[in-house]
mmCIF file of C-alpha atoms in Angstrom:
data_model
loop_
_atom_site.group_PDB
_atom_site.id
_atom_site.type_symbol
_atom_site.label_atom_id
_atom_site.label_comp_id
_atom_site.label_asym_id
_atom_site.label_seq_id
_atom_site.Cartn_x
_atom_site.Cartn_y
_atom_site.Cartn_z
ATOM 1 C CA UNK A 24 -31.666 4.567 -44.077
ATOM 2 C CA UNK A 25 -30.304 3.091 -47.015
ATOM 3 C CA UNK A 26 -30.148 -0.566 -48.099
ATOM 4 C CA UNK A 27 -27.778 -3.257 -48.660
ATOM 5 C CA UNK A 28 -28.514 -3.588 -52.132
ATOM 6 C CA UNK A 29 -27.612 0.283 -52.615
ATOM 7 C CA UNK A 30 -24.287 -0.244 -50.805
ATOM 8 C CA UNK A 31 -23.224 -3.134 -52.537
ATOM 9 C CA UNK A 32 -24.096 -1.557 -55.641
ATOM 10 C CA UNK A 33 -22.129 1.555 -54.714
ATOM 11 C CA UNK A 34 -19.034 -0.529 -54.172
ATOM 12 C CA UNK A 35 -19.253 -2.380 -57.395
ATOM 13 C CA UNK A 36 -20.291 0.836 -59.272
ATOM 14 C CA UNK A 37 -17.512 3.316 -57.822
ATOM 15 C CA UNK A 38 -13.790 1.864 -58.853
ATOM 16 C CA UNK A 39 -15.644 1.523 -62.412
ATOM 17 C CA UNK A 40 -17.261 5.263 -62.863
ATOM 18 C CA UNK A 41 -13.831 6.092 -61.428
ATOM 19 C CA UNK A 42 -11.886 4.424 -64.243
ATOM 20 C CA UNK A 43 -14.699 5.428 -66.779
ATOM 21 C CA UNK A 44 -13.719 9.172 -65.698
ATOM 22 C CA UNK A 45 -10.212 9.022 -66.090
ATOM 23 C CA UNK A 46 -10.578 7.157 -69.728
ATOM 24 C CA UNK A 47 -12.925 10.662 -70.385
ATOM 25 C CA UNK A 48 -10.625 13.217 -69.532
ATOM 26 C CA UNK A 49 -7.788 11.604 -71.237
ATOM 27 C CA UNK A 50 -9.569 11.145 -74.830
ATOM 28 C CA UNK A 51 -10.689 14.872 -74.436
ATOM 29 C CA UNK A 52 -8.396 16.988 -76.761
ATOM 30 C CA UNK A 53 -8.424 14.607 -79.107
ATOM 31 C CA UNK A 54 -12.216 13.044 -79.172
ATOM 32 C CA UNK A 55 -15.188 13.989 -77.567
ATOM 33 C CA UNK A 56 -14.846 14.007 -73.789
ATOM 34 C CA UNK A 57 -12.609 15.836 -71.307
ATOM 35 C CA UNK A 58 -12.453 17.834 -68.256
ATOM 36 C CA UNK A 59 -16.174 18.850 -68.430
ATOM 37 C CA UNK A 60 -18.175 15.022 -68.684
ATOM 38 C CA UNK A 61 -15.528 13.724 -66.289
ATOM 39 C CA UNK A 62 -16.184 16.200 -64.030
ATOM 40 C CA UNK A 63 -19.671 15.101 -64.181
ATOM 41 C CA UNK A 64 -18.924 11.597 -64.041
ATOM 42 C CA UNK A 65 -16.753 11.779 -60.935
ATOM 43 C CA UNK A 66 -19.161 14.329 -59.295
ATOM 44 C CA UNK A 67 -22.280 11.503 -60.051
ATOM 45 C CA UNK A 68 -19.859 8.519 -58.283
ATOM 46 C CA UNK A 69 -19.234 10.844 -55.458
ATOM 47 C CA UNK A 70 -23.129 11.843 -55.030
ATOM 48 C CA UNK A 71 -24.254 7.712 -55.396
ATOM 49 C CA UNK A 72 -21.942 7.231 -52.527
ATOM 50 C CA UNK A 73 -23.469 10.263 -50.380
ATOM 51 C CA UNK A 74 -27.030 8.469 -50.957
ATOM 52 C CA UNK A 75 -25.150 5.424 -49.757
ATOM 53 C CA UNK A 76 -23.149 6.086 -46.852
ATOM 54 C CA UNK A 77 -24.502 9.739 -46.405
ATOM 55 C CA UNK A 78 -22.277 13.017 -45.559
ATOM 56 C CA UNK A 79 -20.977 11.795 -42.677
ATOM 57 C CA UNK A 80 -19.082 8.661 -43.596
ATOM 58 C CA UNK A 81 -17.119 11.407 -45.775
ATOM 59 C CA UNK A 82 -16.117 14.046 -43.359
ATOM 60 C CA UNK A 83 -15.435 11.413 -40.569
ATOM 61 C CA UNK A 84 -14.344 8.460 -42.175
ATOM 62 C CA UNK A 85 -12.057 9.777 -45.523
ATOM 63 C CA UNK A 86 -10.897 13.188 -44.013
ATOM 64 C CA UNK A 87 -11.248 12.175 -40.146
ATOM 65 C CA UNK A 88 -12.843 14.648 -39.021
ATOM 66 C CA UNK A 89 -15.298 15.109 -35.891
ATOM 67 C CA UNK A 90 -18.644 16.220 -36.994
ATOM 68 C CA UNK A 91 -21.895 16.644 -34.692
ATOM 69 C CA UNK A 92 -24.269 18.326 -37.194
ATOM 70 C CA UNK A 93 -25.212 18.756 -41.018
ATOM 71 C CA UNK A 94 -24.706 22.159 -40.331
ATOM 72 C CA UNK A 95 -21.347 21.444 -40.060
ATOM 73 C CA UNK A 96 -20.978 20.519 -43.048
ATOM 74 C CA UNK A 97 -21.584 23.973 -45.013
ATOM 75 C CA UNK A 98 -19.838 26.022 -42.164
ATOM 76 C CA UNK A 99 -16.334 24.529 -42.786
ATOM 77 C CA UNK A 100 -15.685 20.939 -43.738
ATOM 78 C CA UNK A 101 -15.801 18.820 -46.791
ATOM 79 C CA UNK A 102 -17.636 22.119 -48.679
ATOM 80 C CA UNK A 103 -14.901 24.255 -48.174
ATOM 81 C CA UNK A 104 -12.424 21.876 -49.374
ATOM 82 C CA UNK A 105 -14.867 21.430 -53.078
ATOM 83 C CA UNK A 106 -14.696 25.283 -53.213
ATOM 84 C CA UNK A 107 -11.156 25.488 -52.782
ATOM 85 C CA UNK A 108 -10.884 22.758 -55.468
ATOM 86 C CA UNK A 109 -13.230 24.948 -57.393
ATOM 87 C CA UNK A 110 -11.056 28.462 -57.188
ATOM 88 C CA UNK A 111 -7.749 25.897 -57.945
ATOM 89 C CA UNK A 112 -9.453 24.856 -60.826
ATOM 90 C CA UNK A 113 -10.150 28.021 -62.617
ATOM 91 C CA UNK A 114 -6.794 29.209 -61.645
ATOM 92 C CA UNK A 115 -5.729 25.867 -63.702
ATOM 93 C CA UNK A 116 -7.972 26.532 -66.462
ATOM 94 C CA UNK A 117 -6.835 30.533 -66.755
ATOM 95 C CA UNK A 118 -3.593 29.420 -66.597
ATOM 96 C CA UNK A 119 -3.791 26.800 -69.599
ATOM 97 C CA UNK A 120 -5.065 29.293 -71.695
ATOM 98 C CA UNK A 121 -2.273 31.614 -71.056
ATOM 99 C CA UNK A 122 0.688 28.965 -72.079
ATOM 100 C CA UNK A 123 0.159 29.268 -75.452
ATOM 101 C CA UNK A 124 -0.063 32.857 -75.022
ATOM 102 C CA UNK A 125 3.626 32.286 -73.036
ATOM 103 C CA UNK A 126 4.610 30.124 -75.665
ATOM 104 C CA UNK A 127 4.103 32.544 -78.691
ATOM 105 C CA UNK A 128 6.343 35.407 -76.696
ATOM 106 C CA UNK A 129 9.329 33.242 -76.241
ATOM 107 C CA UNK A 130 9.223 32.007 -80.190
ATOM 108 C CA UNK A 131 8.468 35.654 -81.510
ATOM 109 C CA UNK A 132 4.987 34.876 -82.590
ATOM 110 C CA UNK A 133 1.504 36.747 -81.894
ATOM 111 C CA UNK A 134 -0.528 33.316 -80.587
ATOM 112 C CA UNK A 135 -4.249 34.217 -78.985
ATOM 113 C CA UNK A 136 -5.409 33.016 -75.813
ATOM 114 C CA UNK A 137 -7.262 29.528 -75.455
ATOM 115 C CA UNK A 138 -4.835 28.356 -78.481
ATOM 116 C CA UNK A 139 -3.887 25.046 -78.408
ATOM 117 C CA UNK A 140 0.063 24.373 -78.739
ATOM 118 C CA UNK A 141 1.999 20.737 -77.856
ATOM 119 C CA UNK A 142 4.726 19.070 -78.214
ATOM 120 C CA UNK A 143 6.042 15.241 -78.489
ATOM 121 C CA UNK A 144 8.113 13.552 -76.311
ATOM 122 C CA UNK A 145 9.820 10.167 -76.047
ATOM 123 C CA UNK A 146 8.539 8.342 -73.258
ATOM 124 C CA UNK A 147 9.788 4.554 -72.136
ATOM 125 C CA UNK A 148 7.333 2.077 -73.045
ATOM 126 C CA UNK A 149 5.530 4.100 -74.378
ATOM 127 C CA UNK A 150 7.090 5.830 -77.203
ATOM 128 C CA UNK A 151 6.003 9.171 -78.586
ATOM 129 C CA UNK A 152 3.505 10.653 -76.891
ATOM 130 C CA UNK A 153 1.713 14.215 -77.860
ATOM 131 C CA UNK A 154 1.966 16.771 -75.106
ATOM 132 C CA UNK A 155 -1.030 19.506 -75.810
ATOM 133 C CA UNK A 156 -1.457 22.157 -73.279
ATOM 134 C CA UNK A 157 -5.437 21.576 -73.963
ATOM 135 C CA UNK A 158 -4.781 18.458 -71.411
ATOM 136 C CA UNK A 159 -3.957 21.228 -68.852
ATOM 137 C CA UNK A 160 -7.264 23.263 -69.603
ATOM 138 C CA UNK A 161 -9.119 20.251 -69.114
ATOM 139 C CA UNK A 162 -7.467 19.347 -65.809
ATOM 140 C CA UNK A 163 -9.002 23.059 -64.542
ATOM 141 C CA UNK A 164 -12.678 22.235 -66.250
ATOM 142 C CA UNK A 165 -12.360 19.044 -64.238
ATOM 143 C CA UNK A 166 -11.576 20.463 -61.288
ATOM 144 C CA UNK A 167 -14.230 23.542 -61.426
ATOM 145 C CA UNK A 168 -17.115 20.477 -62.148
ATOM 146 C CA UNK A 169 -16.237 18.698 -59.694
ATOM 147 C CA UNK A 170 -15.737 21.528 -56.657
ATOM 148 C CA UNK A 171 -18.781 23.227 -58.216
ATOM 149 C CA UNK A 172 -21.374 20.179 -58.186
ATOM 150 C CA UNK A 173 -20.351 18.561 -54.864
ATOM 151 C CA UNK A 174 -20.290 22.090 -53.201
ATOM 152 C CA UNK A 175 -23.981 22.030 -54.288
ATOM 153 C CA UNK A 176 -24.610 18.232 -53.632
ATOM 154 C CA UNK A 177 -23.262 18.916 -50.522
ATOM 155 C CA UNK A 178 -25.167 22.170 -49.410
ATOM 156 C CA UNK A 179 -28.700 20.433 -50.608
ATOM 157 C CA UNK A 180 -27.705 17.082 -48.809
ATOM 158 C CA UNK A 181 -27.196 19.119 -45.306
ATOM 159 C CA UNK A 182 -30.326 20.172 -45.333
#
């Protein structure tokens, strides 16, 4: 049973760690940050509101639908949707690491894997804006932290 305090807290706490997240990822190729500590970040938001509201609320409530047991949970569910976020994820990440790879055959150029390329672009409003292909790589990171943690929050919180 969990308090009102916690709740309240979790709704006041959630939009922000949210935000806080998104401001992470987006400083990452160029500061410290990225795909790996917003991973964690969202993956820590998402856990305070399974203390809150429990494993339930999620499968029932966000992704509607009917569950009788924690059981449930690990057998198909709300875990097998953070795995297949997990396996996207690395297929991201793999796949960042092989555009610059792409890149250097279409210019004639011998470019490693992982290398960072990018480009500029005009943008309305905004101006010039840098285009790296690191931003993809840390979209995968992201997206294997976050399957990968809330498959195991998940797991340990069914049982």
């Amino acid at each position: 049973m969990t308090t009102v305090i916690l709740r309240t807290i979790t709704r006041l706490v959630l939009p922000l760690g949210f935000v806080v997240s998104f401001a992470f990822f987006l400083q990452g190729h160029n500061l410290p940050g990225g795909g790996f500590i917003a991973g964690v970040l969202t993956a820590s938001v998402v856990a305070l509101a399974y203390l809150a509201y429990g494993l339930d609320v999620v499968e029932e409530d966000v992704f509607g639908r009917e569950v009788e047991t924690a059981v449930e949970h690990v057998q198909h569910g709300v875990v097998r949707d953070y795995q297949t976020l997990y396996a996207a994820g690395l297929a991201v990440a793999v796949a960042g690491g092989l555009a610059a790879m792409l890149y250097g055959y279409l210019t004639d150029t011998t470019i490693p894997f992982m290398t960072q390329t990018f480009r500029y672009a005009t943008v309305p409003l905004f101006g010039h804006i840098e285009l790296a292909s690191a931003v993809v790589f840390d979209l995968g990171v992201y997206a294997v932290v976050v399957g990968a943690l809330l498959t195991i929050i998940s797991v340990v919180g069914a049982e």
